[in-house]
Amino acid sequence: MYKIMPEVSFNIDTGYLEGLVRGFKSGVLKQTDYLNLVQCETLEDLKLHLQSTDYGHFLANEASPLTVSVIDDKLKEKLVIEFEHMRNHALEPLATFLDYITYSYMIDNIVLLITGTLHQRAISELIPKCHPLGSFEQMEAIHIAATPAELYNAVLVDTPLAPYFIDCISEQDLDEMNIEIIRNTLYKAYLEDFYKFCEELGGATAEIMCEALAFEADR
């Protein structure tokens, strides 16, 4: 049976996403944009200038006066919408690669929830503080966790981070181990896993990502 060369079939699976990425790249703010932004005297001036860029009218429905937190929230919202659009159209192995991108944010979110639980903070108060790129379907279920032990079991059962917890962290560690050690232990397992995945893909992905992940690990 005749086999189509990957170069010939590239656009069938990946052409749309490549077009999206090229569009995102062309929309990155230029040096001249930043020079104009630093001259803005108010957040309203900043909003006005951003409207002339690819950021468009992402603040159009926000009432004055603007605040930094509102701008931050809307920027994250725009990022997540664009990222999830790409993820929803991605085939393997790109789909898994994009999932790996979100895991670092998931780790930060889970560590935030663990810290809050250890200090008797309600999970419902902490969820809005989590980074939206690190959210996951089961995050709402974690609302029922009232103790570190319940949170640990919820993480093991209901999140993509379960393998990292099983290999690196025990239930007792949540009470006894410094939270930054927990974060770094999970990051180490995550970076090693991501590195191995990129290495197995080979090609330009391995060449670029393995170096980037090695730098992140060293940092």
PDB file of C-alpha atoms in Angstrom:
ATOM      1  CA  MET A   1       0.000   0.000   0.000  1.00  0.00           C
ATOM      2  CA  TYR A   2       1.315   3.434  -0.920  1.00  0.00           C
ATOM      3  CA  LYS A   3       2.415   5.407   2.151  1.00  0.00           C
ATOM      4  CA  ILE A   4       2.083   9.181   2.141  1.00  0.00           C
ATOM      5  CA  MET A   5       5.239  11.012   3.178  1.00  0.00           C
ATOM      6  CA  PRO A   6       4.869  13.054   6.386  1.00  0.00           C
ATOM      7  CA  GLU A   7       5.756  16.259   4.532  1.00  0.00           C
ATOM      8  CA  VAL A   8       2.896  15.692   2.093  1.00  0.00           C
ATOM      9  CA  SER A   9       0.279  15.036   4.780  1.00  0.00           C
ATOM     10  CA  PHE A  10       1.501  17.712   7.211  1.00  0.00           C
ATOM     11  CA  ASN A  11      -1.262  20.201   6.438  1.00  0.00           C
ATOM     12  CA  ILE A  12      -3.976  17.594   6.962  1.00  0.00           C
ATOM     13  CA  ASP A  13      -3.212  17.241  10.667  1.00  0.00           C
ATOM     14  CA  THR A  14      -1.188  20.312  11.566  1.00  0.00           C
ATOM     15  CA  GLY A  15      -1.665  23.033   8.966  1.00  0.00           C
ATOM     16  CA  TYR A  16      -4.428  24.869  10.832  1.00  0.00           C
ATOM     17  CA  LEU A  17      -2.473  24.963  14.096  1.00  0.00           C
ATOM     18  CA  GLU A  18       0.704  26.105  12.360  1.00  0.00           C
ATOM     19  CA  GLY A  19      -1.276  28.985  10.882  1.00  0.00           C
ATOM     20  CA  LEU A  20      -2.554  29.878  14.353  1.00  0.00           C
ATOM     21  CA  VAL A  21       0.941  29.845  15.842  1.00  0.00           C
ATOM     22  CA  ARG A  22       2.311  31.998  13.025  1.00  0.00           C
ATOM     23  CA  GLY A  23      -0.525  34.442  13.717  1.00  0.00           C
ATOM     24  CA  PHE A  24       0.262  34.509  17.434  1.00  0.00           C
ATOM     25  CA  LYS A  25       3.932  35.114  16.662  1.00  0.00           C
ATOM     26  CA  SER A  26       3.164  38.067  14.417  1.00  0.00           C
ATOM     27  CA  GLY A  27       0.956  39.492  17.157  1.00  0.00           C
ATOM     28  CA  VAL A  28       3.701  39.564  19.796  1.00  0.00           C
ATOM     29  CA  LEU A  29       4.288  43.135  20.964  1.00  0.00           C
ATOM     30  CA  LYS A  30       7.235  44.840  19.289  1.00  0.00           C
ATOM     31  CA  GLN A  31       9.898  47.042  20.849  1.00  0.00           C
ATOM     32  CA  THR A  32       8.063  50.131  19.623  1.00  0.00           C
ATOM     33  CA  ASP A  33       4.900  48.941  21.400  1.00  0.00           C
ATOM     34  CA  TYR A  34       6.766  48.629  24.691  1.00  0.00           C
ATOM     35  CA  LEU A  35       8.319  52.061  24.222  1.00  0.00           C
ATOM     36  CA  ASN A  36       4.810  53.472  23.839  1.00  0.00           C
ATOM     37  CA  LEU A  37       3.475  51.493  26.820  1.00  0.00           C
ATOM     38  CA  VAL A  38       6.124  52.799  29.225  1.00  0.00           C
ATOM     39  CA  GLN A  39       5.102  56.328  28.302  1.00  0.00           C
ATOM     40  CA  CYS A  40       1.482  55.717  29.289  1.00  0.00           C
ATOM     41  CA  GLU A  41       0.561  57.780  32.350  1.00  0.00           C
ATOM     42  CA  THR A  42      -2.625  55.876  33.265  1.00  0.00           C
ATOM     43  CA  LEU A  43      -4.045  52.378  32.834  1.00  0.00           C
ATOM     44  CA  GLU A  44      -6.656  53.898  30.526  1.00  0.00           C
ATOM     45  CA  ASP A  45      -3.831  55.094  28.249  1.00  0.00           C
ATOM     46  CA  LEU A  46      -2.375  51.569  28.334  1.00  0.00           C
ATOM     47  CA  LYS A  47      -5.769  50.094  27.427  1.00  0.00           C
ATOM     48  CA  LEU A  48      -6.104  52.536  24.533  1.00  0.00           C
ATOM     49  CA  HIS A  49      -2.704  51.617  23.102  1.00  0.00           C
ATOM     50  CA  LEU A  50      -3.289  47.858  23.420  1.00  0.00           C
ATOM     51  CA  GLN A  51      -6.466  48.245  21.361  1.00  0.00           C
ATOM     52  CA  SER A  52      -4.273  49.071  18.368  1.00  0.00           C
ATOM     53  CA  THR A  53      -2.367  45.775  18.730  1.00  0.00           C
ATOM     54  CA  ASP A  54      -3.400  42.140  18.360  1.00  0.00           C
ATOM     55  CA  TYR A  55      -4.655  42.242  21.951  1.00  0.00           C
ATOM     56  CA  GLY A  56      -7.604  44.137  20.514  1.00  0.00           C
ATOM     57  CA  HIS A  57     -10.578  44.891  22.726  1.00  0.00           C
ATOM     58  CA  PHE A  58      -9.947  42.376  25.511  1.00  0.00           C
ATOM     59  CA  LEU A  59     -10.656  45.156  28.062  1.00  0.00           C
ATOM     60  CA  ALA A  60     -13.600  46.641  26.188  1.00  0.00           C
ATOM     61  CA  ASN A  61     -16.233  45.452  28.680  1.00  0.00           C
ATOM     62  CA  GLU A  62     -14.307  46.526  31.772  1.00  0.00           C
ATOM     63  CA  ALA A  63     -15.602  49.610  33.547  1.00  0.00           C
ATOM     64  CA  SER A  64     -13.352  52.428  34.650  1.00  0.00           C
ATOM     65  CA  PRO A  65     -11.288  52.850  36.678  1.00  0.00           C
ATOM     66  CA  LEU A  66      -9.154  49.916  35.595  1.00  0.00           C
ATOM     67  CA  THR A  67      -6.973  48.060  38.068  1.00  0.00           C
ATOM     68  CA  VAL A  68      -3.815  46.017  37.556  1.00  0.00           C
ATOM     69  CA  SER A  69      -5.549  42.884  38.852  1.00  0.00           C
ATOM     70  CA  VAL A  70      -8.340  43.229  36.286  1.00  0.00           C
ATOM     71  CA  ILE A  71      -5.825  43.591  33.446  1.00  0.00           C
ATOM     72  CA  ASP A  72      -3.908  40.571  34.771  1.00  0.00           C
ATOM     73  CA  ASP A  73      -7.077  38.463  34.952  1.00  0.00           C
ATOM     74  CA  LYS A  74      -8.180  39.412  31.429  1.00  0.00           C
ATOM     75  CA  LEU A  75      -4.719  38.703  29.986  1.00  0.00           C
ATOM     76  CA  LYS A  76      -4.745  35.243  31.591  1.00  0.00           C
ATOM     77  CA  GLU A  77      -8.261  34.646  30.294  1.00  0.00           C
ATOM     78  CA  LYS A  78      -7.194  35.543  26.747  1.00  0.00           C
ATOM     79  CA  LEU A  79      -4.138  33.267  27.008  1.00  0.00           C
ATOM     80  CA  VAL A  80      -6.172  30.314  28.291  1.00  0.00           C
ATOM     81  CA  ILE A  81      -8.850  30.673  25.596  1.00  0.00           C
ATOM     82  CA  GLU A  82      -6.204  30.661  22.856  1.00  0.00           C
ATOM     83  CA  PHE A  83      -4.274  27.776  24.442  1.00  0.00           C
ATOM     84  CA  GLU A  84      -7.368  25.621  24.916  1.00  0.00           C
ATOM     85  CA  HIS A  85      -8.443  26.292  21.338  1.00  0.00           C
ATOM     86  CA  MET A  86      -5.102  24.910  20.149  1.00  0.00           C
ATOM     87  CA  ARG A  87      -5.286  21.969  22.555  1.00  0.00           C
ATOM     88  CA  ASN A  88      -8.793  21.053  21.374  1.00  0.00           C
ATOM     89  CA  HIS A  89      -7.601  20.858  17.746  1.00  0.00           C
ATOM     90  CA  ALA A  90      -4.313  19.078  18.441  1.00  0.00           C
ATOM     91  CA  LEU A  91      -3.594  15.465  17.545  1.00  0.00           C
ATOM     92  CA  GLU A  92      -0.917  13.282  19.124  1.00  0.00           C
ATOM     93  CA  PRO A  93       1.860  13.798  20.022  1.00  0.00           C
ATOM     94  CA  LEU A  94       1.139  17.544  20.106  1.00  0.00           C
ATOM     95  CA  ALA A  95      -1.884  17.030  22.369  1.00  0.00           C
ATOM     96  CA  THR A  96       0.234  15.340  25.035  1.00  0.00           C
ATOM     97  CA  PHE A  97       2.973  17.965  24.620  1.00  0.00           C
ATOM     98  CA  LEU A  98       0.454  20.745  25.322  1.00  0.00           C
ATOM     99  CA  ASP A  99      -0.848  18.813  28.328  1.00  0.00           C
ATOM    100  CA  TYR A 100       2.688  18.742  29.728  1.00  0.00           C
ATOM    101  CA  ILE A 101       2.808  22.540  29.422  1.00  0.00           C
ATOM    102  CA  THR A 102      -0.142  22.794  31.825  1.00  0.00           C
ATOM    103  CA  TYR A 103       1.324  20.450  34.449  1.00  0.00           C
ATOM    104  CA  SER A 104       3.701  23.044  35.904  1.00  0.00           C
ATOM    105  CA  TYR A 105       0.731  25.338  36.545  1.00  0.00           C
ATOM    106  CA  MET A 106      -1.177  22.415  38.061  1.00  0.00           C
ATOM    107  CA  ILE A 107       1.700  21.810  40.473  1.00  0.00           C
ATOM    108  CA  ASP A 108       1.623  25.466  41.544  1.00  0.00           C
ATOM    109  CA  ASN A 109      -2.153  25.270  42.014  1.00  0.00           C
ATOM    110  CA  ILE A 110      -2.006  22.060  44.033  1.00  0.00           C
ATOM    111  CA  VAL A 111       0.778  23.471  46.232  1.00  0.00           C
ATOM    112  CA  LEU A 112      -1.375  26.570  46.803  1.00  0.00           C
ATOM    113  CA  LEU A 113      -4.303  24.360  47.837  1.00  0.00           C
ATOM    114  CA  ILE A 114      -2.091  22.277  50.134  1.00  0.00           C
ATOM    115  CA  THR A 115      -0.680  25.402  51.787  1.00  0.00           C
ATOM    116  CA  GLY A 116      -4.154  26.849  52.297  1.00  0.00           C
ATOM    117  CA  THR A 117      -5.481  23.591  53.725  1.00  0.00           C
ATOM    118  CA  LEU A 118      -2.590  23.344  56.175  1.00  0.00           C
ATOM    119  CA  HIS A 119      -3.498  26.848  57.377  1.00  0.00           C
ATOM    120  CA  GLN A 120      -7.219  25.994  57.677  1.00  0.00           C
ATOM    121  CA  ARG A 121      -8.193  28.136  54.699  1.00  0.00           C
ATOM    122  CA  ALA A 122     -11.344  27.138  52.838  1.00  0.00           C
ATOM    123  CA  ILE A 123     -10.593  25.541  49.468  1.00  0.00           C
ATOM    124  CA  SER A 124     -13.389  27.633  47.943  1.00  0.00           C
ATOM    125  CA  GLU A 125     -11.398  30.773  48.837  1.00  0.00           C
ATOM    126  CA  LEU A 126      -8.232  29.399  47.231  1.00  0.00           C
ATOM    127  CA  ILE A 127      -9.652  28.188  43.909  1.00  0.00           C
ATOM    128  CA  PRO A 128     -10.019  31.755  42.471  1.00  0.00           C
ATOM    129  CA  LYS A 129      -6.319  32.348  43.229  1.00  0.00           C
ATOM    130  CA  CYS A 130      -5.247  29.363  41.104  1.00  0.00           C
ATOM    131  CA  HIS A 131      -3.767  29.952  37.650  1.00  0.00           C
ATOM    132  CA  PRO A 132      -6.436  29.133  35.034  1.00  0.00           C
ATOM    133  CA  LEU A 133      -3.926  27.356  32.778  1.00  0.00           C
ATOM    134  CA  GLY A 134      -3.404  24.845  35.579  1.00  0.00           C
ATOM    135  CA  SER A 135      -7.069  24.128  36.198  1.00  0.00           C
ATOM    136  CA  PHE A 136      -8.479  20.669  35.561  1.00  0.00           C
ATOM    137  CA  GLU A 137     -11.905  19.071  35.453  1.00  0.00           C
ATOM    138  CA  GLN A 138     -11.613  17.515  38.900  1.00  0.00           C
ATOM    139  CA  MET A 139     -10.566  20.725  40.663  1.00  0.00           C
ATOM    140  CA  GLU A 140     -14.132  21.391  41.778  1.00  0.00           C
ATOM    141  CA  ALA A 141     -14.193  17.990  43.495  1.00  0.00           C
ATOM    142  CA  ILE A 142     -11.246  19.038  45.642  1.00  0.00           C
ATOM    143  CA  HIS A 143     -13.610  21.521  47.344  1.00  0.00           C
ATOM    144  CA  ILE A 144     -14.680  18.729  49.691  1.00  0.00           C
ATOM    145  CA  ALA A 145     -11.135  18.239  51.021  1.00  0.00           C
ATOM    146  CA  ALA A 146     -10.962  19.659  54.532  1.00  0.00           C
ATOM    147  CA  THR A 147      -7.677  18.107  55.701  1.00  0.00           C
ATOM    148  CA  PRO A 148      -4.257  17.474  54.108  1.00  0.00           C
ATOM    149  CA  ALA A 149      -5.025  13.740  54.046  1.00  0.00           C
ATOM    150  CA  GLU A 150      -8.293  14.258  52.144  1.00  0.00           C
ATOM    151  CA  LEU A 151      -6.566  16.649  49.750  1.00  0.00           C
ATOM    152  CA  TYR A 152      -3.739  14.160  49.159  1.00  0.00           C
ATOM    153  CA  ASN A 153      -6.226  11.404  48.297  1.00  0.00           C
ATOM    154  CA  ALA A 154      -8.175  13.756  46.019  1.00  0.00           C
ATOM    155  CA  VAL A 155      -4.984  14.665  44.160  1.00  0.00           C
ATOM    156  CA  LEU A 156      -4.012  11.014  43.764  1.00  0.00           C
ATOM    157  CA  VAL A 157      -7.382   9.946  42.465  1.00  0.00           C
ATOM    158  CA  ASP A 158      -8.543  12.880  40.402  1.00  0.00           C
ATOM    159  CA  THR A 159      -5.639  14.742  38.793  1.00  0.00           C
ATOM    160  CA  PRO A 160      -3.034  14.183  36.053  1.00  0.00           C
ATOM    161  CA  LEU A 161      -0.353  14.758  38.722  1.00  0.00           C
ATOM    162  CA  ALA A 162      -1.156  11.450  40.433  1.00  0.00           C
ATOM    163  CA  PRO A 163       1.978   9.626  39.127  1.00  0.00           C
ATOM    164  CA  TYR A 164       4.260  12.325  40.524  1.00  0.00           C
ATOM    165  CA  PHE A 165       2.631  12.191  43.942  1.00  0.00           C
ATOM    166  CA  ILE A 166       2.718   8.388  44.087  1.00  0.00           C
ATOM    167  CA  ASP A 167       6.436   8.302  43.274  1.00  0.00           C
ATOM    168  CA  CYS A 168       7.597  11.271  45.340  1.00  0.00           C
ATOM    169  CA  ILE A 169       5.235  12.379  48.099  1.00  0.00           C
ATOM    170  CA  SER A 170       3.499  10.485  50.900  1.00  0.00           C
ATOM    171  CA  GLU A 171       0.418  11.530  52.824  1.00  0.00           C
ATOM    172  CA  GLN A 172       2.525  12.242  55.912  1.00  0.00           C
ATOM    173  CA  ASP A 173       4.792  14.548  53.898  1.00  0.00           C
ATOM    174  CA  LEU A 174       1.979  17.092  53.576  1.00  0.00           C
ATOM    175  CA  ASP A 175       2.146  17.703  57.316  1.00  0.00           C
ATOM    176  CA  GLU A 176       5.856  17.220  57.901  1.00  0.00           C
ATOM    177  CA  MET A 177       7.707  18.330  54.757  1.00  0.00           C
ATOM    178  CA  ASN A 178       8.415  21.955  53.913  1.00  0.00           C
ATOM    179  CA  ILE A 179       5.992  23.076  51.194  1.00  0.00           C
ATOM    180  CA  GLU A 180       8.818  24.317  48.946  1.00  0.00           C
ATOM    181  CA  ILE A 181      10.471  20.898  49.161  1.00  0.00           C
ATOM    182  CA  ILE A 182       7.168  19.346  48.077  1.00  0.00           C
ATOM    183  CA  ARG A 183       6.957  21.781  45.157  1.00  0.00           C
ATOM    184  CA  ASN A 184      10.542  21.131  44.065  1.00  0.00           C
ATOM    185  CA  THR A 185      10.153  17.355  44.433  1.00  0.00           C
ATOM    186  CA  LEU A 186       7.084  17.385  42.190  1.00  0.00           C
ATOM    187  CA  TYR A 187       8.785  19.707  39.684  1.00  0.00           C
ATOM    188  CA  LYS A 188      11.793  17.400  39.513  1.00  0.00           C
ATOM    189  CA  ALA A 189       9.593  14.399  38.672  1.00  0.00           C
ATOM    190  CA  TYR A 190       7.594  16.476  36.165  1.00  0.00           C
ATOM    191  CA  LEU A 191      10.654  17.893  34.382  1.00  0.00           C
ATOM    192  CA  GLU A 192      12.283  14.459  34.129  1.00  0.00           C
ATOM    193  CA  ASP A 193       9.067  13.020  32.675  1.00  0.00           C
ATOM    194  CA  PHE A 194       8.656  15.893  30.190  1.00  0.00           C
ATOM    195  CA  TYR A 195      12.337  15.629  29.212  1.00  0.00           C
ATOM    196  CA  LYS A 196      11.985  11.908  28.516  1.00  0.00           C
ATOM    197  CA  PHE A 197       8.870  12.538  26.412  1.00  0.00           C
ATOM    198  CA  CYS A 198      10.637  15.182  24.285  1.00  0.00           C
ATOM    199  CA  GLU A 199      13.731  12.988  23.964  1.00  0.00           C
ATOM    200  CA  GLU A 200      11.617  10.137  22.603  1.00  0.00           C
ATOM    201  CA  LEU A 201       9.972  12.455  20.062  1.00  0.00           C
ATOM    202  CA  GLY A 202      13.405  13.354  18.693  1.00  0.00           C
ATOM    203  CA  GLY A 203      14.029  15.874  15.927  1.00  0.00           C
ATOM    204  CA  ALA A 204      13.673  19.591  16.509  1.00  0.00           C
ATOM    205  CA  THR A 205      11.432  19.012  19.536  1.00  0.00           C
ATOM    206  CA  ALA A 206      14.166  17.117  21.373  1.00  0.00           C
ATOM    207  CA  GLU A 207      16.871  19.545  20.230  1.00  0.00           C
ATOM    208  CA  ILE A 208      15.070  22.631  21.514  1.00  0.00           C
ATOM    209  CA  MET A 209      12.970  21.361  24.411  1.00  0.00           C
ATOM    210  CA  CYS A 210      15.577  19.148  26.075  1.00  0.00           C
ATOM    211  CA  GLU A 211      17.927  22.121  26.334  1.00  0.00           C
ATOM    212  CA  ALA A 212      15.117  24.354  27.636  1.00  0.00           C
ATOM    213  CA  LEU A 213      14.005  21.778  30.212  1.00  0.00           C
ATOM    214  CA  ALA A 214      17.603  21.156  31.309  1.00  0.00           C
ATOM    215  CA  PHE A 215      17.995  24.911  31.857  1.00  0.00           C
ATOM    216  CA  GLU A 216      14.755  24.998  33.846  1.00  0.00           C
ATOM    217  CA  ALA A 217      15.927  22.065  35.965  1.00  0.00           C
ATOM    218  CA  ASP A 218      19.253  23.804  36.674  1.00  0.00           C
ATOM    219  CA  ARG A 219      17.465  27.034  37.552  1.00  0.00           C
TER     220      ARG A 219
END
